[in-house]
XYZ file of C-alpha atoms in Angstrom:
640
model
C -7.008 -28.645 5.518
C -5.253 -27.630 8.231
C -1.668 -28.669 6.669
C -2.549 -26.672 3.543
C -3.332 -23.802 5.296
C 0.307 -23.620 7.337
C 1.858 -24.417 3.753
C 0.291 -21.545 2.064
C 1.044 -19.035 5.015
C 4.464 -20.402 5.776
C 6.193 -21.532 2.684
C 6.999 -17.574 1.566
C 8.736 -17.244 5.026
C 10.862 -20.083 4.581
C 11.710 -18.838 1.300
C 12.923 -15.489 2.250
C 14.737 -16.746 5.324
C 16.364 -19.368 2.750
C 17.704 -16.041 0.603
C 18.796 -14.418 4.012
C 21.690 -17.113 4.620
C 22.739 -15.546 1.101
C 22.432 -11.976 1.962
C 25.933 -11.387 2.239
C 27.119 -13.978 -0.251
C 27.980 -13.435 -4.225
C 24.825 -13.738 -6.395
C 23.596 -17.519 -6.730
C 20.676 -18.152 -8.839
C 19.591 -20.893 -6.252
C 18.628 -17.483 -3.982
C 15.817 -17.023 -6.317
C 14.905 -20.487 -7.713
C 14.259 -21.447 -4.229
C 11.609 -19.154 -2.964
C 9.906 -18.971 -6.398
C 9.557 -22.422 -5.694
C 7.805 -22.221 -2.131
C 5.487 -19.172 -3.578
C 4.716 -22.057 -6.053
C 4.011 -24.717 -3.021
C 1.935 -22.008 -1.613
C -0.296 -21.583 -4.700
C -0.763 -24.952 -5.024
C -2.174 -24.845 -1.274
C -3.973 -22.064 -1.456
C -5.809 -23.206 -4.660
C -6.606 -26.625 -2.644
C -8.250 -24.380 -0.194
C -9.820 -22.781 -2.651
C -11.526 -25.709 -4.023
C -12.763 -27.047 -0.380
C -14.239 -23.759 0.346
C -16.270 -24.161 -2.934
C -17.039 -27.892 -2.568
C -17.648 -27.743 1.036
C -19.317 -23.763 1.776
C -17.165 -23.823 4.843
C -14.128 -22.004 6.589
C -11.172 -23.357 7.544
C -10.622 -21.629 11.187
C -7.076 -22.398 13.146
C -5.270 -20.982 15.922
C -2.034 -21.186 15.874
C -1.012 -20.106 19.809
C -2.152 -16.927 22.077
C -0.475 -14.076 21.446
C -2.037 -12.087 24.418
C -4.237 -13.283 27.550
C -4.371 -10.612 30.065
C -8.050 -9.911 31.967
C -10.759 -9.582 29.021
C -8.023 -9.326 26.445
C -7.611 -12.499 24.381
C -5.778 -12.127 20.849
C -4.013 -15.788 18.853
C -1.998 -15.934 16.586
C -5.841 -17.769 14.240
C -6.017 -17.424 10.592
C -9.174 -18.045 8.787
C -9.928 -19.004 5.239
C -13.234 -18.166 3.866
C -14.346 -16.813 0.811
C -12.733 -13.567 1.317
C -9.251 -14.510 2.240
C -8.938 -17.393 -0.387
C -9.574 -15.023 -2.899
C -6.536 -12.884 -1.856
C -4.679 -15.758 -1.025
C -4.992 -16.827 -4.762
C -4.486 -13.494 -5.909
C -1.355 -12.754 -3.607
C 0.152 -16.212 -4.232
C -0.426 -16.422 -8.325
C 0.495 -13.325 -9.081
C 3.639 -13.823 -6.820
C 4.966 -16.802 -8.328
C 5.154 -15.210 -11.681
C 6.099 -12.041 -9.805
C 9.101 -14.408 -8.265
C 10.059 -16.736 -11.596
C 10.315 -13.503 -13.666
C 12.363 -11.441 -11.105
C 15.372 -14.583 -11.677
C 15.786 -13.230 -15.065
C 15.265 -9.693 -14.769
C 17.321 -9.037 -11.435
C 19.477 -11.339 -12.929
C 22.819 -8.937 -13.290
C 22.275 -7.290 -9.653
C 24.654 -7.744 -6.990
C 21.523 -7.632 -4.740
C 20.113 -10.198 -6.314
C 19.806 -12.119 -2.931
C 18.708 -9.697 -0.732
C 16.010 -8.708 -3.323
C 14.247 -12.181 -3.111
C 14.870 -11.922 0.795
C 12.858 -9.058 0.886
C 10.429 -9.500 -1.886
C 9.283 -13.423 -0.013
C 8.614 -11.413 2.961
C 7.033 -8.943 1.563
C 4.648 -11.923 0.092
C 4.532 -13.026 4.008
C 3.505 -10.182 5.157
C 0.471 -9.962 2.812
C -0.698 -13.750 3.382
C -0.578 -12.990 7.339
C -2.940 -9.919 6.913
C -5.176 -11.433 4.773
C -5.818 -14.694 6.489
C -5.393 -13.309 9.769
C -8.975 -13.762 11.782
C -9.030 -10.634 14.007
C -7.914 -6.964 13.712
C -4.437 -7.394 15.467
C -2.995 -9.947 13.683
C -4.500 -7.908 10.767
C -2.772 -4.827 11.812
C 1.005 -7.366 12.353
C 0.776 -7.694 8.769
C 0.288 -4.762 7.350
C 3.060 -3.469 9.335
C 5.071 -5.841 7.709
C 3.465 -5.146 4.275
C 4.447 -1.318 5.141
C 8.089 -2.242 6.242
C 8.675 -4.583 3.027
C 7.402 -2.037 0.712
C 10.513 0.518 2.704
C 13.441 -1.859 1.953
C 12.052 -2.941 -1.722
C 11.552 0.652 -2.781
C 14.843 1.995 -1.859
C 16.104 -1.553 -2.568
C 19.051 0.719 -4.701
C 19.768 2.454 -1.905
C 22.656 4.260 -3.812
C 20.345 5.989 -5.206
C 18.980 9.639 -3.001
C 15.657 9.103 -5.288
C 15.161 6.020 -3.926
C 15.872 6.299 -0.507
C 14.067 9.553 -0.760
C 10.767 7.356 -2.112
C 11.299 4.353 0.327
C 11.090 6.977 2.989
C 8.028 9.286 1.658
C 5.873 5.619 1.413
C 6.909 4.637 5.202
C 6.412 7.433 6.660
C 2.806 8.617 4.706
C 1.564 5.107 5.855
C 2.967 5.600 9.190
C 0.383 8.920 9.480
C -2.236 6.964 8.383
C -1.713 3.989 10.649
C -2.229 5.768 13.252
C -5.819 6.051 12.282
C -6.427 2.786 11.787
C -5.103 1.893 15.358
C -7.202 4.358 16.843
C -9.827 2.970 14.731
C -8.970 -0.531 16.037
C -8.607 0.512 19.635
C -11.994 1.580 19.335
C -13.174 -1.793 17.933
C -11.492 -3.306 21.209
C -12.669 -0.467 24.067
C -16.557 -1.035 22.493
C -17.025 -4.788 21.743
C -14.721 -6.361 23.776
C -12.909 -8.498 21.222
C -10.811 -7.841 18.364
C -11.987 -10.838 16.586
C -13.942 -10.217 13.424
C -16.929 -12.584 14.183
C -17.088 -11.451 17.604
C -17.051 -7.579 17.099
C -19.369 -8.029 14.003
C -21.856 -9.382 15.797
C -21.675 -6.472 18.788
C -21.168 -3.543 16.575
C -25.185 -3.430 15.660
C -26.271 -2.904 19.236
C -23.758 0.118 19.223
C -24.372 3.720 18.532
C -24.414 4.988 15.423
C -21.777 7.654 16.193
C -19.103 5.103 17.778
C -19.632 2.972 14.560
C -19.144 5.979 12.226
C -15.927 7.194 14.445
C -14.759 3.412 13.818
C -15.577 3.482 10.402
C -13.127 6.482 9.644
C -10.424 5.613 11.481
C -10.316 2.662 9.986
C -10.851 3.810 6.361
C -7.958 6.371 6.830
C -5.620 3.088 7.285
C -7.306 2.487 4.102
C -6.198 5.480 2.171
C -2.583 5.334 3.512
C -2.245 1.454 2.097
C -4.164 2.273 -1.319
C -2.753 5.687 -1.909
C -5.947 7.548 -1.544
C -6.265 11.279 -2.295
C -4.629 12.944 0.272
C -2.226 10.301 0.933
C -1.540 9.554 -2.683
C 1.811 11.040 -3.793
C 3.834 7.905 -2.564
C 2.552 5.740 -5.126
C 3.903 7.310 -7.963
C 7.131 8.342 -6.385
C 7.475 4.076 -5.478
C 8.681 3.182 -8.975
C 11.916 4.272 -7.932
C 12.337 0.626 -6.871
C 12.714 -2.239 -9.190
C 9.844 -3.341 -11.549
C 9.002 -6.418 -10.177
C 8.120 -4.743 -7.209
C 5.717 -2.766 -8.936
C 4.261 -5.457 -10.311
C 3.613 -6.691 -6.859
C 2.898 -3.564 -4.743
C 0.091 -2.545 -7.478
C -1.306 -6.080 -8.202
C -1.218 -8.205 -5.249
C -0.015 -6.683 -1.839
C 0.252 -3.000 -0.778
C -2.152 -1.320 -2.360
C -5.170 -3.932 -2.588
C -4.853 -4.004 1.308
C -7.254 -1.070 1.741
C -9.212 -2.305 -0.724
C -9.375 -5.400 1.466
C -9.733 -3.930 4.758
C -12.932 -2.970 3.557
C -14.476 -5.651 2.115
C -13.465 -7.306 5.267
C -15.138 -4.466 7.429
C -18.173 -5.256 5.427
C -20.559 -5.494 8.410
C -19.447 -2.531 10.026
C -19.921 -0.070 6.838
C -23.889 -1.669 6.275
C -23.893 0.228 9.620
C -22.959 3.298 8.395
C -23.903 4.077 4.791
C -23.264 7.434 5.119
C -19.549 6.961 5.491
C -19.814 4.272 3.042
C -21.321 7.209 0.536
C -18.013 9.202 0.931
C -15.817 6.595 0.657
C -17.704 5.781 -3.321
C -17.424 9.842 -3.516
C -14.015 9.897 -2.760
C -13.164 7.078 -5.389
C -15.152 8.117 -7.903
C -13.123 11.751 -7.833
C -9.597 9.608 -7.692
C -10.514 7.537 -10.296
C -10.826 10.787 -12.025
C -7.823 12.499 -10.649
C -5.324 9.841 -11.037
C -6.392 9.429 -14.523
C -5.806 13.290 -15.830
C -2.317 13.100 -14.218
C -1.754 9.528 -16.755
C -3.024 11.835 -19.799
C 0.896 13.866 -19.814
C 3.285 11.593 -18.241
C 6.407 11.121 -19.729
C 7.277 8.676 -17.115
C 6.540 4.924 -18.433
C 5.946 3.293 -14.818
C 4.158 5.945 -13.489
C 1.744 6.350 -16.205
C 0.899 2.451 -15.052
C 1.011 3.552 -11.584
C -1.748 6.307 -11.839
C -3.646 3.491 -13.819
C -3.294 1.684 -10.655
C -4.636 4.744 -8.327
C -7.056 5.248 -10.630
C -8.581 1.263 -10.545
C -8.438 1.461 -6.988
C -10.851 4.269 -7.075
C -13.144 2.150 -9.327
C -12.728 -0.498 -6.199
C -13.834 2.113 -3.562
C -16.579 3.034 -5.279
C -18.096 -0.562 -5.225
C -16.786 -1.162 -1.968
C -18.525 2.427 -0.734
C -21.620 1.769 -2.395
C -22.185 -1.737 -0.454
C -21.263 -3.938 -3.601
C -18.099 -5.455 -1.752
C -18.014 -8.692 -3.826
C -17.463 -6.443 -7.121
C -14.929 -4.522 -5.411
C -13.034 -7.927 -4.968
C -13.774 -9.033 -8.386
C -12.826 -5.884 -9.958
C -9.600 -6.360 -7.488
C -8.949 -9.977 -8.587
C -8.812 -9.335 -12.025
C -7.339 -5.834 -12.140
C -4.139 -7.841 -10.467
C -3.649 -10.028 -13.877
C -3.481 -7.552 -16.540
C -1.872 -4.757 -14.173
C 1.311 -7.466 -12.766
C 1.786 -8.364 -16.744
C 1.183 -4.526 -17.914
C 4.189 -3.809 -15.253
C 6.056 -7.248 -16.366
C 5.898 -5.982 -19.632
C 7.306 -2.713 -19.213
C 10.302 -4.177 -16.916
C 10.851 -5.987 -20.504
C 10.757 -1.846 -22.485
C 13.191 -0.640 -19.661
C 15.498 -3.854 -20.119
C 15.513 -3.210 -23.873
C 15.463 0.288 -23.760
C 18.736 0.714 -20.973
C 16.186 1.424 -18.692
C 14.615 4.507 -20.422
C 11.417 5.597 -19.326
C 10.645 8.124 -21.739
C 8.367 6.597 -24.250
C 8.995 9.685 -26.650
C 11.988 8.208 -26.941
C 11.062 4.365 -27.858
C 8.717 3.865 -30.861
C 8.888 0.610 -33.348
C 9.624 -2.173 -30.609
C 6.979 -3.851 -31.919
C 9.529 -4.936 -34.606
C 11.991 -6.562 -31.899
C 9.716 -7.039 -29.174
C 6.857 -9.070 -30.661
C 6.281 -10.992 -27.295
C 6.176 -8.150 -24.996
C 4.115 -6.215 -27.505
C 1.308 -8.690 -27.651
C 1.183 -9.201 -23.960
C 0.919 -5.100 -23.225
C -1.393 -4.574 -26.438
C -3.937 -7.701 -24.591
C -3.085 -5.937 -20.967
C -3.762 -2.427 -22.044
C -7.215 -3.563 -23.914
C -8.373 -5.582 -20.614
C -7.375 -2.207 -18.676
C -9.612 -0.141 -21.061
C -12.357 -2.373 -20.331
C -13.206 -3.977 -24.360
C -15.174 -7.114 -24.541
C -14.786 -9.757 -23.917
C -11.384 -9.716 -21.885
C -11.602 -9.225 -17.925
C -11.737 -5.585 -17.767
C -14.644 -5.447 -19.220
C -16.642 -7.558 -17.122
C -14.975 -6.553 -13.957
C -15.344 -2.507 -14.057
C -18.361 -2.348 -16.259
C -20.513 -4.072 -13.205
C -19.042 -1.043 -11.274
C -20.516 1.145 -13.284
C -23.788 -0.481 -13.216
C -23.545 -0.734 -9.747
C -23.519 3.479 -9.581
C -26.269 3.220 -12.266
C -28.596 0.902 -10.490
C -28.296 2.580 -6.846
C -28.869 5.812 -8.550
C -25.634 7.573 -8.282
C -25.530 9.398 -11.305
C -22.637 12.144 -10.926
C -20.426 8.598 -10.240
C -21.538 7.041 -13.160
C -20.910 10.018 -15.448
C -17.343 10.214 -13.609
C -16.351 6.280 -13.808
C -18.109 6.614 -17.452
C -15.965 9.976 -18.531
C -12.475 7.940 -16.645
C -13.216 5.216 -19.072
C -12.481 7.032 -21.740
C -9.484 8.502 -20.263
C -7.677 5.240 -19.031
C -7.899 3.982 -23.309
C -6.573 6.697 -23.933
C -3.243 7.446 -21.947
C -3.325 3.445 -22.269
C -2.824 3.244 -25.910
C -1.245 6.704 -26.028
C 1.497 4.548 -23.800
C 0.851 1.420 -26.776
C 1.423 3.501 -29.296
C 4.385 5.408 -28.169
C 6.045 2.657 -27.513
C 5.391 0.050 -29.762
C 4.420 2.084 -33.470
C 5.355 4.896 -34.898
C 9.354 5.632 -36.304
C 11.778 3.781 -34.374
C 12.860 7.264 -31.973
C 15.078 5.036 -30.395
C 18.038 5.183 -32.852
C 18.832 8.662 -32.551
C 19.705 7.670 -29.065
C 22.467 5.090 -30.377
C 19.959 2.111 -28.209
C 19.995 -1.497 -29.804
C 16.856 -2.934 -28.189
C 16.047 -6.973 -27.606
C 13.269 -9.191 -26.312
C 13.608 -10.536 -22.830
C 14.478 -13.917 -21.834
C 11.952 -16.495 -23.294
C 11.469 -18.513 -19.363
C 10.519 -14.323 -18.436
C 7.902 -14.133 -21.290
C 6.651 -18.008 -20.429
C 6.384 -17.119 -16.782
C 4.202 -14.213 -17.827
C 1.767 -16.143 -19.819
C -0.807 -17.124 -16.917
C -1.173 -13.689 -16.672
C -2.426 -13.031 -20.210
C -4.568 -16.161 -20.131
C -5.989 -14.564 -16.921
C -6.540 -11.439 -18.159
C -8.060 -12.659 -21.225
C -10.311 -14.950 -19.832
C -10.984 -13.554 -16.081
C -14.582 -12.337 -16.373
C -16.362 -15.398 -17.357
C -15.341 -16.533 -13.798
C -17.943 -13.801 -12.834
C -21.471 -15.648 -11.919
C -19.323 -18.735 -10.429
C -17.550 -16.148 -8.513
C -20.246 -14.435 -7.528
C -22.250 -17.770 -5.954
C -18.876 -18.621 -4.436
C -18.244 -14.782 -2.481
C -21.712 -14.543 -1.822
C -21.818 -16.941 1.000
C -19.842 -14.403 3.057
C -20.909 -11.319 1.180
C -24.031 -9.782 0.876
C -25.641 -11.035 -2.141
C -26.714 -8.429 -4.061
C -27.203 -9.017 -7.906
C -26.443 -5.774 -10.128
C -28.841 -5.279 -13.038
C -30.177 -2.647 -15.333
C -33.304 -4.410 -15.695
C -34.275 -3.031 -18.703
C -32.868 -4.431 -21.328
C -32.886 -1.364 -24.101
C -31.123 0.529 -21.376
C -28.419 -2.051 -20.682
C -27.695 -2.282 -23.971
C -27.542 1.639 -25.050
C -25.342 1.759 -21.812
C -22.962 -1.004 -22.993
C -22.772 -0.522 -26.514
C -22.275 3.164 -25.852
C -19.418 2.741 -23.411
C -17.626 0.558 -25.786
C -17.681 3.459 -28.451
C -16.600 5.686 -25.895
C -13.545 4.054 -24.834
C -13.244 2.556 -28.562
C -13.220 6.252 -30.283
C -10.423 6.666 -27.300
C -8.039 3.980 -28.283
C -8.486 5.268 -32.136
C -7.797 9.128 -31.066
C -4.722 8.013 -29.173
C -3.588 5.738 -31.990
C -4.210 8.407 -34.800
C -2.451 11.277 -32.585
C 0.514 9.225 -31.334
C 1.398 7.156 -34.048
C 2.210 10.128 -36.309
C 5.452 10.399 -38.245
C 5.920 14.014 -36.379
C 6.385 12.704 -32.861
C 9.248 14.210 -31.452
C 10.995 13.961 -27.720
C 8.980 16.561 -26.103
C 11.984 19.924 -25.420
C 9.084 22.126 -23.721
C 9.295 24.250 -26.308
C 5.973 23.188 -27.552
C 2.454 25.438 -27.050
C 0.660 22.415 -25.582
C 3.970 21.618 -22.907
C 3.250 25.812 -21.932
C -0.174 25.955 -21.865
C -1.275 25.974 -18.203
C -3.803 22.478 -18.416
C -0.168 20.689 -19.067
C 1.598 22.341 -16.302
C -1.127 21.636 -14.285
C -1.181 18.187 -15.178
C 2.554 17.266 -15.510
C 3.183 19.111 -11.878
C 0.713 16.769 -10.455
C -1.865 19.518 -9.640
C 1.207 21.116 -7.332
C -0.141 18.602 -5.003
C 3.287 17.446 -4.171
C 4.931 21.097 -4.087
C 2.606 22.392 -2.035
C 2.876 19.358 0.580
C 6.667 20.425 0.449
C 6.409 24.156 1.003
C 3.886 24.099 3.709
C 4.056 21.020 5.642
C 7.248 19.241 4.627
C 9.254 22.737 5.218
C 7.125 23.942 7.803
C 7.586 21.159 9.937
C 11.436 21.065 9.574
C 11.590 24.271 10.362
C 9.751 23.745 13.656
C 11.627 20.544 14.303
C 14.775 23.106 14.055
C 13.318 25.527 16.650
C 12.389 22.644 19.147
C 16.197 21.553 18.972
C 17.753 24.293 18.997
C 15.742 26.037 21.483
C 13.820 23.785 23.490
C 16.085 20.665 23.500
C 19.567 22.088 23.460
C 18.845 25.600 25.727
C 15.923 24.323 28.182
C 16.389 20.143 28.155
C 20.053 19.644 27.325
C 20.567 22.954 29.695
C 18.524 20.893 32.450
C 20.068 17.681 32.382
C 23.632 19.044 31.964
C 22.889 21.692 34.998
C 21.969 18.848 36.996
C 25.110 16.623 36.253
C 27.540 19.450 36.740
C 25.883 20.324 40.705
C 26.855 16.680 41.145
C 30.140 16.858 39.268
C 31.009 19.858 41.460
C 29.893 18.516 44.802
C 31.733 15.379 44.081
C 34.943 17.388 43.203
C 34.597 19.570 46.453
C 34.009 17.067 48.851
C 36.899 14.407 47.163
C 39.327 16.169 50.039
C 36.946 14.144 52.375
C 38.580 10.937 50.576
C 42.533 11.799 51.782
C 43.089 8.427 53.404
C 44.780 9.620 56.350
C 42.909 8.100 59.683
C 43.077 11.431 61.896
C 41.078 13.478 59.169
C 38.437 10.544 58.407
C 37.835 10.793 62.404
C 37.291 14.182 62.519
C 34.582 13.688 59.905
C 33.138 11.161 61.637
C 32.921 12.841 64.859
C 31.581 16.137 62.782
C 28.899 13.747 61.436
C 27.980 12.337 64.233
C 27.375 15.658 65.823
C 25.317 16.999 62.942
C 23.172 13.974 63.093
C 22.869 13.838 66.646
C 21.977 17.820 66.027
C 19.393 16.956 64.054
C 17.525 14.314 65.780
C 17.363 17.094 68.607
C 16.029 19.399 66.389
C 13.023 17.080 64.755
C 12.635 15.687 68.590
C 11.487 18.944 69.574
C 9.735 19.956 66.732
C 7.582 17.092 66.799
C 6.798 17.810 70.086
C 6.432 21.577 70.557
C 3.790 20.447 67.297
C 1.826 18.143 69.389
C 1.762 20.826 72.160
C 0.261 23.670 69.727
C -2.320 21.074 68.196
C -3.330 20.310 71.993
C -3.451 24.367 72.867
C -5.252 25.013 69.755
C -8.129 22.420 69.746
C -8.997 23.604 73.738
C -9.405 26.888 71.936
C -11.714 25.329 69.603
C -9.985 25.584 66.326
């Protein structure tokens, strides 16, 4: 098993080392063909993994070399797959072939076109090394490289001062909150002794409960940076600036899911601590919320998909916080299927469209776009949770899971987002899709995209169609690493009011935002409108000010700090300094140059002057040395 594992990790590498050699070249298709088909190697290794750890129950455990061996300090380059890790693997590596295949055809008239799939095979790297790494370090080397991926794919147009701008906000936000995660880790390390996961697991219950909760944060603050959690959330949206398959990836399969990740991963540590573990559901619950409202007015098609994402991954906290870490990775398995192909599909609308966003400005594709309309209709339905496609399955046992443990304020919350996500999901459907066709008054002649892009999406919809019947198989698979806790309302007239009435709830939802958007009177929003002036929509379209207000007082403030440290720190007092200190030399040198004349009866003056002042001086330390042993004599017969 050992081959397969090196395959799986290794093939992506290859594959964006093979695009490298055309970085500078003119586009060749074989740039992309290439690594799409190593991603495809590496599924077909990581699903053979897969199906040992089910047959078998047991980990495949390597080491690769040491990395460091210094005292106590032992850290290899191991890699593990268990339960955990083949999940992601299969995850990562699935939705990154299709990710990879599809990417040929859309990126296919960009003069970047081999540099993208450079970048976008290490970004898949990246993600395979922190997921199957065994211990905290080589945990941490990935998601470095997730983090520095996620810079050059964003502002992959680099022309472009939006993108750049983006790139720059998401490296630098996840720089803040790495640093709590390596404090977090360092803490790990200084407590147990080891940075390997089975190792420090098994330490961390003899430990105080204080040093595990101090762990526990700094660690879950990595967290929020790598899943956009409220503070740290404004990169997120501001990341579809790069190109659409990379949203499909970032939101599906890599970057964001890491957090997500981390802590199912941390899973022993945060049975420690349930108090931390409360917050984390707390804080979830309220983005789930959050990222939702800010989906409801979006004109923006991406980023309404992109708070869907934030939004999901607060459904995944809230598992994850509330001890149910295998339905947190279920929920995060098959969120990645009908998210990649909802993003998939709208790389299709912006193709079609001339890479309009504005869905107030589509309307009637349905009529062109038959294909992309059925896979985004099937996404958008497993996103608002119906029966019996994977949605449903997935985030419904997340609400029973706040149900059962008796977290009722996060029910009602995850219950009232429900409703929410139908509806800015088919208020995106409909926009889109029905309605008059807007898109003529904007002289656009829409098409359907390739047929290999629509074919390469189809796993995808199968997935996302059929997902959550893996759910009890799944669930006596994860549960030989996770702690296997079954989720019921027991009472069966209770279940079913709950379920039937959620399905209502989010069904009246999709009707309201069918019956409201599909209207012959939707216009392209001017913001002349009450509703666009009314302050809820301001509120809501302005992203709560959240963003301004990070600009203003932090962004501002801090450049405006950074301008009175160089200016009057670093030019007047260090510059000043350093530059003092070169010119006494500069001078001195100048002044005593005359010493350099060549001429032999001026150098032997010199020397004869310096021989006298040295000779002078050993005279003078000679007899202070001594008169000082004399006084030290005379004053210790005095006594002192």
């Amino acid at each position: 098993m050992e081959l397969f594992l090196y395959t799986a990790l290794f093939s992506p590498l290859v594959g964006s080392l093979f695009a490298a050699l055309f970085a500078t070249s003119k586009k060749t298709k074989i740039a992309g063909i290439v690594p799409s088909a190593l991603l495809g190697i590496s599924l077909i290794s990581s699903f053979i993994l897969l199906i040992s750890v089910l047959t078998t129950k047991e980990t495949v455990h390597v080491e690769l070399m040491t990395w460091m061996a210094t005292g106590n300090l032992y850290i290899p380059f191991g890699f593990v797959v268990d339960q955990v890790s083949v999940t992601m693997m299969m995850v990562v590596t699935l939705v990154s072939t299709v990710v990879h295949v599809y990417a040929i055809g859309y990126m296919d008239h960009d003069k970047g076109f081999n540099r993208f799939f450079s970048w976008l095979s290490a970004f898949v790297f990246s993600m395979m090394v922190l997921v199957m790494s065994d211990n905290f370090a080589g945990l941490f080397i990935g998601w470095e490289g997730v983090g520095l991926c996620s810079w050059g794919l964003i502002g992959f147009w680099y022309h472009k001062e939006s993108a750049t701008w983006a790139a720059n906000e998401a490296f630098i936000m996840n720089r803040i909150a790495d640093l709590g995660m390596l404090i977090g880790i360092f803490l790990v390390y200084w407590n147990t002794g080891t940075l390997q996961y089975e190792q420090a697991f098994a330490v961390m219950p003899s430990l105080e409960i204080d040093v595990l909760t101090w762990i526990g944060i700094f660690l879950f603050i990595g967290a929020m940076g790598k899943s956009a959690q409220f503070p740290l959330h404004t990169w997120l949206a501001d990341a579809m600036e790069g190109p659409t398959p990379v949203s499909a990836l970032i939101h599906a399969a890599t970057m964001v899911t890491a957090g997500v990740y981390l802590v199912v991963r941390a899973s022993p540590l945060y049975d420690l601590i349930p108090s931390v573990g409360l917050f984390i559901a707390s804080l979830g619950a309220f983005v789930a919320l959050f990222a939702a409202s800010m989906a409801l007015v979006n004109r923006d098609m991406k980023r309404i998909i992109a708070y869907s994402t934030l939004s999901q991954l607060g459904y995944m906290f809230v598992a994850a916080g509330l001890g149910a870490y295998w339905v947190a990775l279920f929920h995060l398995m098959a969120h990645a299927f009908f998210k990649a192909l909802l993003f998939l599909g709208a790389g299709n609308v912006m193709h079609a469209m001339h890479d309009e966003l504005d869905p107030f400005k589509m309307g009637g594709l349905r009529k062109v776009m038959k294909g992309t309309f059925v896979m985004m209709t099937i996404a958008s339905v497993a996103l608002a949770g119906i029966f019996p496609l994977a949605g449903f399955f997935s985030k419904d046992l997340i609400l029973e899971v706040a149900f059962v443990e008796n977290h009722y304020i996060i029910y009602c919350v995850l219950l009232f987002t429900a409703g929410l996500t139908a509806f800015y999901s088919f208020r995106l459907v409909a926009l889109i899709f029905h309605g008059e066709e807007r898109y003529k008054l904007f002289g656009i002649h829409p098409h359907e995209a390739y047929k290999f892009m629509l074919i390469a999406m189809s796993p995808l919809l199968l997935l996302a169609i059929i997902a959550g019947s893996f759910k009890l198989s799944y669930f006596e698979m994860i549960t030989n690493l996770l702690p296997a806790i079954e989720y019921h309302i027991h009472h069966p007239v209770t279940y079913w009011i709950m379920t039937i009435g959620t399905q209502l709830f989010v069904g009246l939802s999709i009707l309201y935002a069918y019956k409201k958007y599909t209207s012959r009177d939707i216009k392209v929003p001017d913001g002349t409108s009450k509703m666009e002036n009314s302050f809820g929509y301001k509120l809501l379209i302005n992203q709560y000010y959240i963003p301004r207000f990070y600009e203003e007082y932090i962004v501002k403030a801090y450049r405006e700090l950074s301008d009175i440290f160089w200016t009057k720190i670093d030019q007047k007092v260090v510059d000043a300094t350093v530059d003092g200190i070169a010119n006494v030399f500069y001078q001195t040198g100048e002044r005593t140059r005359v010493m350099q004349s060549g001429n032999l009866s001026t150098m032997l003056k010199w020397m004869v002057a310096g021989t006298v002042a040295l000779l002078s001086l050993a005279v003078v330390f000679g007899l202070a040395a001594r008169y000082s042993g004399e006084m030290k004599t005379f004053l210790s017969g005095l006594g002192v």
